[in-house]
Short mmCIF file of C-alpha atoms in Angstrom, two decimals:
data_model
loop_
_atom_site.label_atom_id
_atom_site.label_comp_id
_atom_site.label_asym_id
_atom_site.label_seq_id
_atom_site.Cartn_x
_atom_site.Cartn_y
_atom_site.Cartn_z
CA MET R 196 87.53 -13.33 -98.75
CA PRO R 197 86.71 -11.88 -95.27
CA VAL R 198 84.79 -14.16 -92.93
CA THR R 199 81.41 -12.81 -91.96
CA THR R 200 79.70 -13.84 -88.74
CA THR R 201 76.54 -12.84 -86.98
CA GLY R 202 76.70 -11.07 -83.63
CA SER R 203 75.70 -14.16 -81.67
CA GLU R 204 78.69 -16.07 -83.10
CA LEU R 205 81.29 -13.60 -81.81
CA SER R 206 83.00 -14.35 -78.51
CA THR R 207 82.87 -10.64 -77.62
CA HIS R 208 79.07 -10.83 -77.96
CA GLY R 209 78.80 -13.89 -75.75
CA GLY R 210 79.31 -16.52 -78.42
CA PRO R 211 81.85 -19.36 -78.54
CA GLY R 212 85.02 -18.39 -76.70
CA TRP R 213 83.29 -16.21 -74.14
CA VAL R 214 84.16 -17.27 -70.56
CA PRO R 215 81.84 -15.92 -67.84
CA ARG R 216 83.29 -14.61 -64.59
CA VAL R 217 81.72 -16.76 -61.87
CA ALA R 218 83.88 -16.19 -58.77
CA THR R 219 82.82 -13.55 -56.27
CA HIS R 220 84.98 -10.50 -55.72
CA VAL R 221 85.97 -11.64 -52.21
CA ASP R 222 86.95 -15.06 -53.56
CA GLU R 223 89.10 -13.43 -56.24
CA VAL R 224 90.86 -11.26 -53.66
CA ALA R 225 91.54 -14.25 -51.41
CA ALA R 226 92.81 -16.42 -54.26
CA GLY R 227 95.14 -13.84 -55.78
CA GLY R 228 95.81 -13.55 -59.49
CA VAL R 229 93.13 -11.03 -60.40
CA TRP R 230 93.94 -8.99 -57.27
CA ALA R 231 96.75 -9.09 -54.76
CA PRO R 232 95.50 -10.78 -51.56
CA CYS R 233 94.72 -8.29 -48.80
CA GLY R 234 92.58 -7.60 -45.78
CA TYR R 235 92.02 -8.94 -42.30
CA ARG R 236 89.34 -9.47 -39.65
CA SER R 237 91.58 -9.37 -36.59
CA GLU R 238 93.77 -6.55 -35.27
CA THR R 239 96.12 -9.09 -33.67
CA ALA R 240 96.60 -11.81 -36.29
CA ALA R 241 100.09 -12.18 -37.74
CA LEU R 242 101.03 -9.14 -39.79
CA LEU R 243 101.76 -9.99 -43.44
CA SER R 244 101.81 -6.75 -45.44
CA VAL R 245 101.93 -2.99 -44.83
CA LEU R 246 102.11 0.27 -46.73
CA LEU R 247 104.71 2.81 -45.61
CA VAL R 248 105.14 6.32 -47.05
CA ARG R 249 108.67 7.62 -47.37
CA PRO R 250 108.77 11.15 -45.88
CA PRO R 251 108.35 13.72 -48.69
CA ASP R 252 110.44 16.82 -49.34
CA SER R 253 107.55 18.98 -48.11
CA ILE R 254 108.45 18.13 -44.51
CA ALA R 255 111.66 20.14 -44.80
CA ALA R 256 109.64 23.19 -45.85
CA VAL R 257 107.50 23.26 -42.68
CA ARG R 258 108.18 26.46 -40.73
CA ARG R 259 105.10 26.57 -38.48
CA PRO R 260 104.59 23.03 -37.17
CA GLY R 261 101.16 23.76 -35.69
CA ALA R 262 99.82 24.88 -39.05
CA SER R 263 100.92 21.51 -40.44
CA LEU R 264 99.34 19.54 -37.56
CA MET R 265 102.75 18.83 -36.03
CA VAL R 266 104.11 19.49 -32.55
CA GLY R 267 107.69 20.37 -33.47
CA GLN R 268 110.21 20.84 -36.24
CA VAL R 269 111.09 17.59 -38.00
CA ASP R 270 114.54 16.63 -39.27
CA LEU R 271 113.76 15.19 -42.71
CA PRO R 272 116.95 13.10 -43.17
CA ALA R 273 116.52 11.67 -39.67
CA MET R 274 112.85 10.83 -40.33
CA ARG R 275 113.78 9.11 -43.57
CA ALA R 276 116.40 7.08 -41.72
CA GLN R 277 113.76 6.07 -39.17
CA CYS R 278 111.38 5.12 -41.99
CA ASP R 279 114.06 2.93 -43.57
CA ALA R 280 114.87 1.33 -40.21
CA LEU R 281 111.19 0.55 -39.58
CA ALA R 282 110.84 -0.97 -43.05
CA GLU R 283 113.91 -3.12 -42.47
CA ARG R 284 112.70 -4.23 -39.04
CA LEU R 285 109.36 -5.29 -40.50
CA ARG R 286 111.00 -7.16 -43.37
CA ASP R 287 113.16 -8.98 -40.82
CA GLN R 288 109.88 -10.15 -39.25
CA GLY R 289 108.67 -11.52 -42.57
CA VAL R 290 106.33 -8.62 -43.31
CA GLU R 291 105.95 -7.48 -46.92
CA VAL R 292 106.59 -3.72 -47.07
CA HIS R 293 105.14 -1.59 -49.85
CA LEU R 294 107.13 1.64 -49.74
CA THR R 295 105.76 4.58 -51.69
CA SER R 296 107.42 7.99 -52.22
CA PRO R 297 104.79 10.54 -53.29
CA ALA R 298 105.42 14.25 -53.77
CA ALA R 299 102.78 15.17 -51.23
CA THR R 300 101.93 17.21 -48.14
CA PRO R 301 103.83 16.37 -44.91
CA ASN R 302 101.21 14.31 -43.05
CA VAL R 303 100.96 11.75 -45.84
CA VAL R 304 103.54 9.75 -43.84
CA PHE R 305 100.72 8.61 -41.55
CA ALA R 306 99.47 5.91 -43.88
CA ARG R 307 97.17 4.28 -41.30
CA ASP R 308 94.84 7.27 -41.58
CA LEU R 309 94.54 7.14 -45.36
CA PHE R 310 92.71 3.84 -45.76
CA TRP R 311 91.26 0.90 -43.88
CA MET R 312 91.60 -2.54 -45.41
CA THR R 313 88.88 -5.17 -45.52
CA PRO R 314 89.07 -8.71 -47.00
CA ALA R 315 87.44 -7.25 -50.11
CA GLY R 316 89.75 -4.26 -50.49
CA ALA R 317 90.42 -0.81 -49.13
CA VAL R 318 87.96 1.73 -47.80
CA LEU R 319 89.69 4.91 -48.92
CA ALA R 320 89.53 7.68 -46.35
CA ARG R 321 88.29 11.22 -46.74
CA MET R 322 90.53 13.28 -44.49
CA ALA R 323 88.89 15.62 -41.99
CA SER R 324 91.40 18.49 -42.09
CA ALA R 325 91.99 20.92 -44.92
CA GLN R 326 95.75 20.42 -44.51
CA ARG R 327 95.44 16.74 -45.40
CA ALA R 328 92.87 16.99 -48.17
CA GLY R 329 94.06 15.06 -51.21
CA GLU R 330 96.43 12.70 -49.41
CA GLU R 331 93.93 9.92 -50.08
CA ARG R 332 94.77 9.89 -53.79
CA HIS R 333 98.40 9.04 -53.04
CA ALA R 334 97.24 6.05 -51.01
CA ALA R 335 94.89 5.05 -53.83
CA LEU R 336 97.73 5.16 -56.36
CA ALA R 337 100.03 3.13 -54.13
CA LEU R 338 97.40 0.51 -53.32
CA ALA R 339 96.17 0.14 -56.89
CA GLY R 340 99.75 0.00 -58.15
CA ALA R 341 100.42 -2.93 -55.83
CA GLY R 342 97.31 -4.73 -57.08
CA PHE R 343 94.96 -4.12 -54.15
CA PRO R 344 91.31 -3.27 -54.93
CA ILE R 345 89.65 -0.06 -53.75
CA LEU R 346 86.37 -1.27 -52.30
CA ARG R 347 84.90 2.12 -51.47
CA THR R 348 85.86 5.79 -51.62
CA VAL R 349 84.33 7.93 -48.87
CA SER R 350 82.72 11.01 -50.37
CA GLY R 351 80.06 13.67 -49.93
CA THR R 352 80.13 15.33 -46.50
CA ALA R 353 81.43 12.17 -44.85
CA VAL R 354 84.87 12.16 -43.25
CA PHE R 355 86.61 8.98 -42.21
CA GLU R 356 90.19 8.17 -41.25
CA GLY R 357 91.48 4.61 -41.16
CA ALA R 358 92.78 4.77 -37.58
CA ASP R 359 89.18 5.15 -36.40
CA ALA R 360 88.19 1.60 -37.39
CA LEU R 361 89.21 -1.55 -35.47
CA TRP R 362 87.94 -5.13 -35.54
CA ILE R 363 86.85 -6.22 -32.05
CA ASP R 364 86.02 -9.68 -33.40
CA PRO R 365 85.78 -11.17 -36.93
CA SER R 366 82.22 -9.95 -37.43
CA THR R 367 82.24 -6.61 -35.58
CA VAL R 368 84.05 -3.34 -36.27
CA ILE R 369 84.28 -0.50 -33.79
CA VAL R 370 84.30 2.92 -35.41
CA GLY R 371 85.25 5.89 -33.27
CA THR R 372 83.37 9.07 -34.10
CA GLY R 373 84.72 12.52 -33.34
CA PHE R 374 86.38 15.33 -35.25
CA ARG R 375 88.20 12.97 -37.63
CA THR R 376 85.36 10.56 -38.46
CA ASN R 377 81.73 11.68 -38.47
CA ALA R 378 78.48 9.70 -38.47
CA ALA R 379 78.34 9.72 -42.26
CA GLY R 380 81.86 8.31 -42.43
CA ALA R 381 80.94 5.56 -39.99
CA ALA R 382 77.91 4.76 -42.14
CA GLU R 383 80.18 4.34 -45.17
CA VAL R 384 82.26 1.79 -43.26
CA ALA R 385 79.09 0.03 -42.08
CA SER R 386 77.86 -0.27 -45.64
CA ALA R 387 81.19 -1.68 -46.81
CA VAL R 388 81.44 -4.37 -44.13
CA ALA R 389 77.75 -5.30 -44.34
CA GLU R 390 78.63 -6.89 -47.68
CA LEU R 391 81.09 -9.07 -45.75
CA GLY R 392 78.55 -10.15 -43.14
CA ALA R 393 79.92 -7.82 -40.47
CA ARG R 394 78.49 -4.91 -38.53
CA VAL R 395 79.73 -1.60 -37.15
CA VAL R 396 79.35 -0.37 -33.59
CA THR R 397 80.16 3.30 -33.10
CA VAL R 398 81.69 4.83 -29.98
CA PRO R 399 82.07 8.59 -29.39
CA LEU R 400 85.65 9.67 -28.81
CA ALA R 401 86.58 12.08 -26.04
CA PRO R 402 87.27 15.71 -27.05
CA GLY R 403 90.83 16.13 -28.27
CA VAL R 404 91.37 12.43 -29.02
CA GLN R 405 92.71 12.02 -32.53
CA HIS R 406 91.56 8.49 -33.31
CA LEU R 407 90.10 5.33 -31.85
CA LEU R 408 93.59 3.84 -32.22
CA GLY R 409 94.75 6.32 -29.58
CA THR R 410 92.12 5.06 -27.15
CA VAL R 411 92.34 1.28 -27.50
CA VAL R 412 94.80 -1.18 -29.03
CA PHE R 413 94.10 -4.90 -29.21
CA LEU R 414 97.17 -6.95 -28.23
CA ASP R 415 95.92 -10.51 -28.61
CA PRO R 416 92.47 -12.09 -29.10
CA SER R 417 91.56 -11.54 -25.45
CA THR R 418 93.66 -8.55 -24.31
CA ALA R 419 93.33 -4.84 -24.99
CA VAL R 420 95.24 -1.82 -23.72
CA ILE R 421 93.35 1.44 -23.24
CA HIS R 422 94.08 5.10 -22.58
CA ARG R 423 92.30 5.16 -19.24
CA ALA R 424 91.39 8.86 -19.18
CA ALA R 425 90.16 8.91 -22.79
CA SER R 426 88.07 5.73 -22.85
CA PRO R 427 84.32 6.44 -23.12
CA PRO R 428 81.93 4.20 -21.17
CA GLU R 429 80.58 2.78 -24.43
CA LEU R 430 84.04 1.39 -25.20
CA THR R 431 84.68 -0.13 -21.78
CA THR R 432 81.23 -1.75 -21.91
CA LEU R 433 81.98 -3.25 -25.33
CA LEU R 434 85.32 -4.63 -24.19
CA SER R 435 83.62 -6.24 -21.21
CA GLU R 436 80.82 -7.70 -23.34
CA TYR R 437 83.37 -9.26 -25.70
CA GLY R 438 85.36 -10.74 -22.82
CA TYR R 439 88.55 -8.70 -23.08
CA ARG R 440 91.11 -8.40 -20.32
CA VAL R 441 91.83 -4.68 -20.16
CA ILE R 442 95.16 -3.03 -19.37
CA ALA R 443 94.49 0.62 -18.46
CA LEU R 444 97.36 3.09 -18.93
CA PRO R 445 97.49 6.40 -17.04
CA PRO R 446 97.76 9.67 -19.00
CA ASP R 447 101.43 10.26 -18.18
CA GLU R 448 104.32 11.52 -20.29
CA GLU R 449 105.03 8.09 -21.77
CA LEU R 450 101.50 7.86 -23.08
CA LEU R 451 100.79 11.46 -24.08
CA VAL R 452 104.20 12.73 -25.25
CA ARG R 453 106.25 9.66 -26.13
CA ARG R 454 103.18 7.86 -27.51
CA GLY R 455 104.04 4.52 -25.96
CA MET R 456 100.61 3.08 -26.73
CA ASN R 457 100.96 4.01 -30.40
CA LEU R 458 102.35 0.61 -31.29
CA LEU R 459 102.09 -2.09 -33.92
CA VAL R 460 100.96 -5.66 -33.25
CA LEU R 461 103.18 -8.08 -35.19
CA ALA R 462 101.40 -11.25 -34.03
CA PRO R 463 99.16 -12.21 -31.10
CA GLY R 464 100.93 -11.00 -27.97
CA ARG R 465 103.93 -9.60 -29.87
CA VAL R 466 104.30 -5.86 -30.41
CA LEU R 467 106.69 -3.22 -31.74
CA MET R 468 106.52 0.01 -29.73
CA PRO R 469 108.33 3.37 -29.63
CA ALA R 470 111.61 3.47 -27.74
CA GLY R 471 111.79 5.51 -24.55
CA CYS R 472 108.71 4.21 -22.73
CA PRO R 473 110.08 1.80 -20.10
CA GLY R 474 107.02 2.01 -17.87
CA ILE R 475 104.59 1.02 -20.60
CA ARG R 476 106.98 -1.68 -21.77
CA ARG R 477 107.12 -3.20 -18.27
CA THR R 478 103.32 -3.08 -18.02
CA LEU R 479 102.93 -4.92 -21.32
CA GLU R 480 105.58 -7.49 -20.47
CA ARG R 481 103.99 -8.18 -17.08
CA ALA R 482 100.77 -8.88 -19.00
CA GLY R 483 102.60 -11.53 -21.02
CA MET R 484 103.39 -9.55 -24.16
CA ALA R 485 106.65 -9.95 -26.10
CA VAL R 486 107.86 -6.39 -26.70
CA ASP R 487 110.39 -4.94 -29.12
CA GLU R 488 111.01 -1.23 -29.64
CA ILE R 489 112.37 1.16 -32.24
CA ASP R 490 113.23 4.87 -32.35
CA VAL R 491 110.55 6.98 -34.07
CA GLY R 492 111.39 10.31 -32.46
CA GLU R 493 110.95 12.37 -35.62
CA TYR R 494 107.48 10.93 -36.16
CA LEU R 495 106.60 11.92 -32.61
CA ARG R 496 107.46 15.53 -33.51
CA ALA R 497 105.08 15.16 -36.43
CA ALA R 498 102.35 14.11 -33.94
CA GLY R 499 102.24 10.40 -34.74
CA GLY R 500 103.78 7.05 -33.88
CA ILE R 501 104.35 3.54 -35.18
CA GLY R 502 100.65 2.70 -35.34
CA CYS R 503 99.97 5.85 -37.37
CA VAL R 504 102.84 5.24 -39.79
CA THR R 505 101.98 1.67 -40.78
CA GLY R 506 99.05 1.24 -43.13
CA VAL R 507 98.00 -2.34 -42.44
CA VAL R 508 97.29 -4.11 -45.72
CA ARG R 509 97.07 -7.77 -44.75
CA ARG R 510 97.03 -10.03 -41.71
CA GLU R 511 96.52 -13.75 -41.50
CA HIS R 512 92.87 -14.76 -41.90
#
């Protein structure tokens, strides 16, 4: 005969066998198991995990680079070779590389723009340009597929791109506002990090500056490099208040064309930068940085560099 039970006796109704979930979301992310560990609170802590996007077929179809937000024609096989070389270089450094290959629009290769990772999961961007609308979903699929939580999806009239958010210390995030991230987007980030006990300070970016990442890069816990001509007074004041030693780079060809400041911090005081910028390399080495370089020439034609390409998923806490 079938066994009959009352609702209160069923585990699915909270009866015997029911196990309540008591850990917080942040604790679950940190512990792993439910979610893959992710996030960081320092731009210079040892790099542990990144998301790279393999260049899609759509790049080969670009005929008017400017209409695709690029500065020149890109050689797709060469860009793919550079992507593979970057992935291999990072793996050699002990970095976990999540490589995704979406059938998407050309600029999807710049994964840093598509999300910004917190210790509780990703803040998914909402891209500011019509050409890049929808790239966010490819990042969401890749992140979710790897087990990383999506903490927040920017929506409404807000626009936010991941390269506009940088930790200046473990409890403070700088968000650059301009034509890529607006005030509503900054507010979305502020709401997300408030749950982590952190705050957002906004700084206005100079006209024509793509992202905050193109204005300042933190190299170690007490050193930052800035694009001298593009740094607003609010940023220089913040860096001073937080005790940073500042390396100011002039707006020369190495900075503006070869994107020598568009680099990736592998660990405190250790960076990977684009090849072909000997002046910037010497400046960084004189400041005590250990510098390696790699060819990303095809990405430069697409109007980005190493910092743009690497979506940072996890650093040491």
